[in-house]
Coordinates of C-alpha atoms in Angstrom, one line a residue:
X1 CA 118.5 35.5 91.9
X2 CA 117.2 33.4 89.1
X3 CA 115.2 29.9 89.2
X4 CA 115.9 27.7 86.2
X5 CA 113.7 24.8 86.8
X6 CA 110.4 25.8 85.6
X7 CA 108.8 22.9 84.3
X8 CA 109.4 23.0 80.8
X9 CA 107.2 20.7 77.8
X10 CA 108.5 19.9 74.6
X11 CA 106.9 21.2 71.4
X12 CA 108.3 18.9 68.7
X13 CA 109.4 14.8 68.8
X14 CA 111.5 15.5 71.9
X15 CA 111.0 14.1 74.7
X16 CA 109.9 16.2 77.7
X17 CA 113.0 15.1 79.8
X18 CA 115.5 15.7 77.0
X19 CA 113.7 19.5 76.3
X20 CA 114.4 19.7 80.4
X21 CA 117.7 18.9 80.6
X22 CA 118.4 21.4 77.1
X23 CA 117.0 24.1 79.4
X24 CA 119.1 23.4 82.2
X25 CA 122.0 23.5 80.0
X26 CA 120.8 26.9 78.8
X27 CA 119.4 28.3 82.2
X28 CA 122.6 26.9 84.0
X29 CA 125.8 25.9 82.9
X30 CA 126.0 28.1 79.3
X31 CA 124.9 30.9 81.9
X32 CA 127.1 29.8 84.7
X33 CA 130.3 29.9 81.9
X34 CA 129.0 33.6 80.9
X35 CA 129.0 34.8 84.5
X36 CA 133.1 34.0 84.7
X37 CA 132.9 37.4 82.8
X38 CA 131.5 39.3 85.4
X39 CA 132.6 36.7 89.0
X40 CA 135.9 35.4 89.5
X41 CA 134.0 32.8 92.5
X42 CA 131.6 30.1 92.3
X43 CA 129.9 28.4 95.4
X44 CA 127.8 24.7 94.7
X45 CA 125.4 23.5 97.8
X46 CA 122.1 21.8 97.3
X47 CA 119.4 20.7 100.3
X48 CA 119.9 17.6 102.0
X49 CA 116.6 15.7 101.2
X50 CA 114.5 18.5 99.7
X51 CA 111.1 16.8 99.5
X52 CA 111.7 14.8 102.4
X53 CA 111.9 17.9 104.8
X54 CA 109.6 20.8 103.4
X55 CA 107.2 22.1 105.8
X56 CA 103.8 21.6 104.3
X57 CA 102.2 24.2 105.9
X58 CA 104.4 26.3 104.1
X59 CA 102.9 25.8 101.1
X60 CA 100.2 28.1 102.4
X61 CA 102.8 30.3 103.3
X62 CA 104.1 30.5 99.9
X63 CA 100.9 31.1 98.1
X64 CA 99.3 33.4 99.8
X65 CA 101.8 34.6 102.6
X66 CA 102.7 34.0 106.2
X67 CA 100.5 36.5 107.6
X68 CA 97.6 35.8 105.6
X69 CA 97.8 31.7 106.5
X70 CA 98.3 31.9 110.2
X71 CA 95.1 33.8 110.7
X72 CA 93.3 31.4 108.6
X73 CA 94.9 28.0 110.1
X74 CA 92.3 26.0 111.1
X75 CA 89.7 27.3 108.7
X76 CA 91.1 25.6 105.7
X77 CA 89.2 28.1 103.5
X78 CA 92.5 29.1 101.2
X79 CA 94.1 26.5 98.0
X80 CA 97.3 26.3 100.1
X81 CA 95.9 25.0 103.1
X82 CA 93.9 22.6 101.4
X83 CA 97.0 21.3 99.5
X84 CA 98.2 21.0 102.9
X85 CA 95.8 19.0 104.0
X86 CA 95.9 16.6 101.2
X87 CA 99.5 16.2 100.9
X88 CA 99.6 15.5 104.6
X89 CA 96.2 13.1 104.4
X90 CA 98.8 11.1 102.1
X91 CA 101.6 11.0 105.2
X92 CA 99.5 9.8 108.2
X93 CA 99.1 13.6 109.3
X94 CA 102.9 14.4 108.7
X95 CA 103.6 17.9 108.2
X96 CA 107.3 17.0 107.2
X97 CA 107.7 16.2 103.8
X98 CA 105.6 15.7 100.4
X99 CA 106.0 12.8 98.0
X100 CA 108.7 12.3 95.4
X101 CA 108.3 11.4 91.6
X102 CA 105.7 13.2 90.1
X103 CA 105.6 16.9 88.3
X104 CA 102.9 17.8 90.4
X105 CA 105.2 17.4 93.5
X106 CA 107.7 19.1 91.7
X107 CA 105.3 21.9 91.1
X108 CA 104.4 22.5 95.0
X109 CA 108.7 22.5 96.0
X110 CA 109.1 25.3 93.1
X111 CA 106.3 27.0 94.8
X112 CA 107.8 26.6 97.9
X113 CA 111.6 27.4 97.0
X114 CA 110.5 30.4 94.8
X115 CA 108.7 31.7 98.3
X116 CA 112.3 31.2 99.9
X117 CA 113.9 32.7 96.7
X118 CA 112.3 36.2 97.8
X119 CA 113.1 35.3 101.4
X120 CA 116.7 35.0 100.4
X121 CA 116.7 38.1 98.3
X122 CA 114.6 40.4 100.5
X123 CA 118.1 39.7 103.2
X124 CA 120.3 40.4 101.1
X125 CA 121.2 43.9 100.2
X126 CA 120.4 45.2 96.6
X127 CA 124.0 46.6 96.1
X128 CA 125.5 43.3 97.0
X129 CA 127.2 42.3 93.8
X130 CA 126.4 38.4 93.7
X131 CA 124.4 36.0 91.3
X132 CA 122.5 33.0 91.9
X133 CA 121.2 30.6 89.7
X134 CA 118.9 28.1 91.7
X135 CA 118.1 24.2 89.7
X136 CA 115.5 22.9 92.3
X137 CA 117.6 22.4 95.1
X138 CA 120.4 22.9 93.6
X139 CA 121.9 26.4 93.8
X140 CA 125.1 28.1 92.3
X141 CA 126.4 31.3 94.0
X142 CA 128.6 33.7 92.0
X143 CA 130.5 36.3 93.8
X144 CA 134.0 38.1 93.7
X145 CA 135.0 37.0 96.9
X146 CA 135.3 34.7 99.8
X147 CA 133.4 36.5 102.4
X148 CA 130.5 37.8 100.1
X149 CA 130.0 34.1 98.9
X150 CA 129.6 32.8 102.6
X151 CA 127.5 35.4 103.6
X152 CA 125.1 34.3 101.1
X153 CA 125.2 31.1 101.8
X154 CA 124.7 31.7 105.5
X155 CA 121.7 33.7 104.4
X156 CA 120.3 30.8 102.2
X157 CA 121.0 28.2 105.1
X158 CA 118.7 30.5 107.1
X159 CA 115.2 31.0 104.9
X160 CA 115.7 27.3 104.0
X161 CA 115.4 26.4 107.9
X162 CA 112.1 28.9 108.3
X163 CA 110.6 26.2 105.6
X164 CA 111.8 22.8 107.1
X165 CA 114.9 22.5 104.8
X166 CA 118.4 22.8 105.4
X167 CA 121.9 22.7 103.0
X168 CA 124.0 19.8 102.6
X169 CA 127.7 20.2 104.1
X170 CA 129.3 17.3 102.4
X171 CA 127.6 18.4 98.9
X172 CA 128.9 22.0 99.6
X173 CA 132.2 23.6 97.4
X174 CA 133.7 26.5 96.3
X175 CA 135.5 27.4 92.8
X176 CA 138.4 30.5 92.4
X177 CA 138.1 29.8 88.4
X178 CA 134.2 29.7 87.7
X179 CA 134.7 28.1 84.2
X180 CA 136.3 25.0 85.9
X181 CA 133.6 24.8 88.9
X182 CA 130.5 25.6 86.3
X183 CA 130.9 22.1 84.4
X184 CA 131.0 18.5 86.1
X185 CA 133.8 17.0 86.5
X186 CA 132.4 13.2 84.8
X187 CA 131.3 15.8 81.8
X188 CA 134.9 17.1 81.4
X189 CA 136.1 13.2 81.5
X190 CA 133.3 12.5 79.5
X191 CA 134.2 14.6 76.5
X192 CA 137.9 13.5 76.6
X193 CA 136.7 9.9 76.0
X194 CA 133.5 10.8 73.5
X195 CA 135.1 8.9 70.7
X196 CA 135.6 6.3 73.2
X197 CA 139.3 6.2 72.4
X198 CA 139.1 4.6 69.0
X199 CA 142.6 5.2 68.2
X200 CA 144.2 3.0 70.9
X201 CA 140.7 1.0 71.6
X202 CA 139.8 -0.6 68.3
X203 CA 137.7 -3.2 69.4
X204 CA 135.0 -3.5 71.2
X205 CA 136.2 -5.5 74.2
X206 CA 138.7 -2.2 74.7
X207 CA 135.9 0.3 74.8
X208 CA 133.8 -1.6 77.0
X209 CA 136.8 -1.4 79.2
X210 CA 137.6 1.7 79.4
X211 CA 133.4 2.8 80.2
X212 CA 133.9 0.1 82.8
X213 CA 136.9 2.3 84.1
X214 CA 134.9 5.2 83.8
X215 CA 132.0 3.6 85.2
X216 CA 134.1 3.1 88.6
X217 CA 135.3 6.5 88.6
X218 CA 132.2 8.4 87.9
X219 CA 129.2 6.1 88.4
X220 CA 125.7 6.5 87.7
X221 CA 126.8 9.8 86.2
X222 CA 125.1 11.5 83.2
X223 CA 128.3 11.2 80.8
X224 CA 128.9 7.4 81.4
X225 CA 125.0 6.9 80.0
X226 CA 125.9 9.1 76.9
X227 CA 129.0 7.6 76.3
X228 CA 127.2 4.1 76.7
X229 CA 124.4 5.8 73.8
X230 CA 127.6 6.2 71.2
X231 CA 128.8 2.7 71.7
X232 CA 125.4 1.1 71.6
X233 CA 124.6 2.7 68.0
X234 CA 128.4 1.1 67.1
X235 CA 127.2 -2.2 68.5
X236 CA 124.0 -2.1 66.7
X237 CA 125.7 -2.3 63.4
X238 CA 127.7 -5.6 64.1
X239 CA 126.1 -8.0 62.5
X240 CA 128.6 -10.9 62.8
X241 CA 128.6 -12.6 65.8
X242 CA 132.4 -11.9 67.7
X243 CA 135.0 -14.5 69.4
X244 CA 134.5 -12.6 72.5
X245 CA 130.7 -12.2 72.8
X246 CA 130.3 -13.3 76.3
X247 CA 133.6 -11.4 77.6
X248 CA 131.7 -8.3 76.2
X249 CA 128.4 -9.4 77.7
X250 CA 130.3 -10.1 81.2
X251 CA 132.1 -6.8 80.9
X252 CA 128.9 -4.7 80.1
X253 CA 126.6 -6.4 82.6
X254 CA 129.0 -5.4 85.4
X255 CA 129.2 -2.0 84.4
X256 CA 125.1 -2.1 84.9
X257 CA 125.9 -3.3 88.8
X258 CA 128.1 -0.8 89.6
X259 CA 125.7 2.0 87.7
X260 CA 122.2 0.8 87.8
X261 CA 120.6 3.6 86.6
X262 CA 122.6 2.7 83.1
X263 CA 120.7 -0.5 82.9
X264 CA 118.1 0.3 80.2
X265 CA 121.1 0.9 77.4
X266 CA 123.1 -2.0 78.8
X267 CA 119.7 -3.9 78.3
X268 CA 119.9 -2.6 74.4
X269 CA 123.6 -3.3 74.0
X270 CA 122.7 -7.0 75.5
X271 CA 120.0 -7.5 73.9
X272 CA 121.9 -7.0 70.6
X273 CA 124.8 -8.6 71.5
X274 CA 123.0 -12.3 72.5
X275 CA 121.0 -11.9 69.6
X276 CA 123.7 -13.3 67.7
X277 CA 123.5 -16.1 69.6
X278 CA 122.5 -19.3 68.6
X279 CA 118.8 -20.1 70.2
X280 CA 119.8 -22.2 72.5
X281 CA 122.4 -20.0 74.0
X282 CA 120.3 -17.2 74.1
X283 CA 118.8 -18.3 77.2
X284 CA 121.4 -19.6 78.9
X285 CA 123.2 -15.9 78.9
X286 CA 120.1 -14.0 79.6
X287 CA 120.4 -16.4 82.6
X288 CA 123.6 -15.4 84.0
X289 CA 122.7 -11.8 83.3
X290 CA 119.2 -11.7 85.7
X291 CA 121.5 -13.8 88.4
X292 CA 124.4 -11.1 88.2
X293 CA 121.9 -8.3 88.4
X294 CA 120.0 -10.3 91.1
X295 CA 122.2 -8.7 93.6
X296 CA 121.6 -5.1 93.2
X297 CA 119.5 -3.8 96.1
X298 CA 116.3 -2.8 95.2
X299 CA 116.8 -3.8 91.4
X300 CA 112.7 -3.5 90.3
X301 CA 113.5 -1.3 87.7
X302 CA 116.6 -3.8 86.5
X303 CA 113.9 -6.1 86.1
X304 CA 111.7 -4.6 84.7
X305 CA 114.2 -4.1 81.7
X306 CA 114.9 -7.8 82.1
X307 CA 111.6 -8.6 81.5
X308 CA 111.9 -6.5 78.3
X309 CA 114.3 -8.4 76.7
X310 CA 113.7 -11.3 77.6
X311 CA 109.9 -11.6 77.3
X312 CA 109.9 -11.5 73.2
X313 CA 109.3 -14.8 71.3
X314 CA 112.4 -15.0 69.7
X315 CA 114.0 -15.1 73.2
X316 CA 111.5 -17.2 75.1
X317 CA 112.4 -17.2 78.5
X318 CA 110.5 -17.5 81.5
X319 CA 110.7 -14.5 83.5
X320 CA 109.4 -14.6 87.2
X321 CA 109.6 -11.5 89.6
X322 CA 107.8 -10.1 92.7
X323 CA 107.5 -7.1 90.6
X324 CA 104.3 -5.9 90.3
X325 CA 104.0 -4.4 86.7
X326 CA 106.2 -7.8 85.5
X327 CA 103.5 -9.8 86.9
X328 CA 100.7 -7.8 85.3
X329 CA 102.7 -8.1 82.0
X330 CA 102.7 -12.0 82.9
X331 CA 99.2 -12.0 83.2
X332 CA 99.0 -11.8 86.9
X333 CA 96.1 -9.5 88.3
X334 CA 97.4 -7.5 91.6
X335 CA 97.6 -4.6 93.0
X336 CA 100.3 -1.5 91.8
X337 CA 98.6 1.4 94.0
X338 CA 96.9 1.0 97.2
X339 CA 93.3 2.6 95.9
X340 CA 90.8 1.4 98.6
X341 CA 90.5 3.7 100.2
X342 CA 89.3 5.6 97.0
X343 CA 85.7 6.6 97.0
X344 CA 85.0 6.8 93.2
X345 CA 84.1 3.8 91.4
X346 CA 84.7 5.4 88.0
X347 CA 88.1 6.8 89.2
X348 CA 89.1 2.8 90.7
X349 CA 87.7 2.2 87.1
X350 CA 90.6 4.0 85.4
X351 CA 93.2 2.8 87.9
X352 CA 92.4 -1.1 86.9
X353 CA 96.1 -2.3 85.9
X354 CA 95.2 -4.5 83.4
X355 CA 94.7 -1.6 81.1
X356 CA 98.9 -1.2 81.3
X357 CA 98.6 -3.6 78.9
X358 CA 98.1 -2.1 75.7
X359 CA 99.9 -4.8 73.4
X360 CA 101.3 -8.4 73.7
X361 CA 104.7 -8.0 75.1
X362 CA 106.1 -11.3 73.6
X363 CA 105.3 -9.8 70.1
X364 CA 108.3 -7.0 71.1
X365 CA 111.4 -6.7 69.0
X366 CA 114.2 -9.2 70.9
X367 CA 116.5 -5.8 70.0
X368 CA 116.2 -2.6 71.4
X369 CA 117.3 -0.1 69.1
X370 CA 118.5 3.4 70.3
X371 CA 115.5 5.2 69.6
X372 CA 113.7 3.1 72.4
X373 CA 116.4 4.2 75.1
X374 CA 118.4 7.2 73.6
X375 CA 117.3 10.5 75.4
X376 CA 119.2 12.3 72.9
X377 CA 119.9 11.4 69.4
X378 CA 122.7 14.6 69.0
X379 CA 124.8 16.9 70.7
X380 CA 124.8 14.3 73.7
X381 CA 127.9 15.9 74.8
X382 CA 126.9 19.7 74.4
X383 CA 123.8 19.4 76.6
X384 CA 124.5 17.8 80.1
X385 CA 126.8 16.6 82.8

């Protein structure tokens, strides 16, 4: 059994998240295509939420082990049990569950899922021909057979429960050709459409239809923001204004409501694409953007981006939100973290918002070019599903 989520830095001008994502494309699916050489079966599940359900006290378990924390409960004397403590200070006492977003956080689940890693392999017998790769939750069982590969699951299933966490049936699925099940399905798609069908989609209008097609079909996914990458470095070299500029803009900004996590490169293809505009009309579309993307649930981060490209002088629009870092970058003094109850006046110091600010945001380019939003700037296709 082999974890593959190690936090990982990068050592040059990547970005952290770009040199992640390179490693699970290493770690995982180059590895995963290598095993079809050795497995003719490959088995997908994941846990069903993963932060939301781990057992904090068994972070104590997993640093120091079970034995050795039950005799000390109640003394908080080891570093497990006072991570415990904290983490659950944080819940109102909960012992379910530990915060999500933060590489600390995702330090204490590896900690915990490596402990369940040995779990799982101590069960299982050392003969047993199987391999599993584990991303996080995510975990890919290859085996030569049906029975072997539900065994093993079963025994997963069954260490997860011991630390609060259990395996998602609907996300569960099994593969007799382990080259087809080791690559996403939106990735396969993805690379059939890479050059965005050029051939029989000259314009742009055609392109931005057929991502909107594969927008619908695979949504949110990790290819549709790639192949959205290629065609905003095409729309950055237009320089004359088209016929169809507000078809394109209503076509784009729809397929940002039905993937919102596209949103920050449909913000850069926008934000080229009115900048043709004349002044006046430059407002008016930003406009009907904000109201269209004014009813996606939740849609802070949406506005955020709003906010970017809309904020810079040459744009000049007015943008209001309940937002709390728009309204700091409006000028607005409230409150991002709930730091009362924080005892250190030097640490409420460094948590004073208005030191987000670290430049006038109306002095921002009105374009955003793909270096501000491109995670990768080659080999998009090579690296990730």
């Amino acid at each position: 059994m082999e974890c593959c989520s190690a936090p990982v830095l990068s050592e040059g001008d990547e970005k952290d998240q770009a040199s992640q994502i390179k490693e699970w494309w290493q770690k995982v699916e180059q590895s995963s295509i290598t095993y079809s050489l050795e497995f003719s079966h490959i088995l997908h599940t994941d846990v069903t939420d993963c932060y939301g359900s781990l057992y904090t006290h068994s972070i104590a378990w997993s640093l120091h082990g079970m034995k050795q924390a039950k005799e000390s409960k109640g003394k908080s004397s080891l570093l497990g049990d006072q991570i415990d403590y904290l983490i659950r200070a944080g819940r109102y006492g909960q012992t379910n569950g530990i915060s999500q977003g933060s590489v600390l956080m995702d330090f204490f689940a590896e900690i915990v899922l490596g402990y369940v890693d040995e779990l799982i392999t101590d069960k299982l017998d050392a003969n047993f021909d199987y391999k599993i790769l584990r991303y996080r939750d995510d975990y890919r069982i290859f085996t030569n057979d049906d029975q072997k590969a539900e065994y093993i699951l079963k025994t997963i299933s069954d260490c997860l429960r011991s630390v609060g966490m259990r395996l998602g049936v609907a996300k569960t699925f099994a593969h007799t050709n382990v080259i087809e099940g080791s690559i996403k399905p939106d990735k396969i798609a993805g690379i059939e459409l890479q050059d965005l069908g050029k051939t029989n989609a000259k314009t742009l209008q055609k392109q931005l239809l057929r991502l909107h097609s594969f927008g619908r079909k695979y949504p949110n996914s990790g290819a549709l923001k790639r192949l959205l990458s290629i065609l905003h470095k095409r729309v950055a070299r237009q320089k004359i204004t088209p016929d169809d500029l507000e078809v394109q803009v209503a076509i784009a900004t729809d397929i940002a409501v039905t993937s919102p996590t596209t949103f920050p490169v449909i913000a850069a293809i926008l934000s080229h694409l009115i900048s043709l505009q004349p002044a006046e009309q430059k407002s008016e579309l930003w406009n009907k953007v904000k109201n269209k993307m004014s009813n996606v649930p939740y849609n802070g981060y949406q506005e955020i981006w709003l906010q970017r490209v809309t904020k810079p002088t040459a744009v000049g629009l007015e943008f209001l939100s309940d937002e709390a870092i728009c309204k700091i970058v409006n000028g607005e003094k409230v409150t991002l973290w709930e730091n009362e109850w924080i005892g250190s006046k030097a640490l409420n110091e460094a948590l004073e918002v208005s030191q987000i600010m670290v430049a006038d945001a109306s002095a921002a380019s009105e374009e955003i070019y793909p270096a501000e939003v491109a995670l990768f700037n080659d080999n998009a296709f090579a690296l990730s599903g």
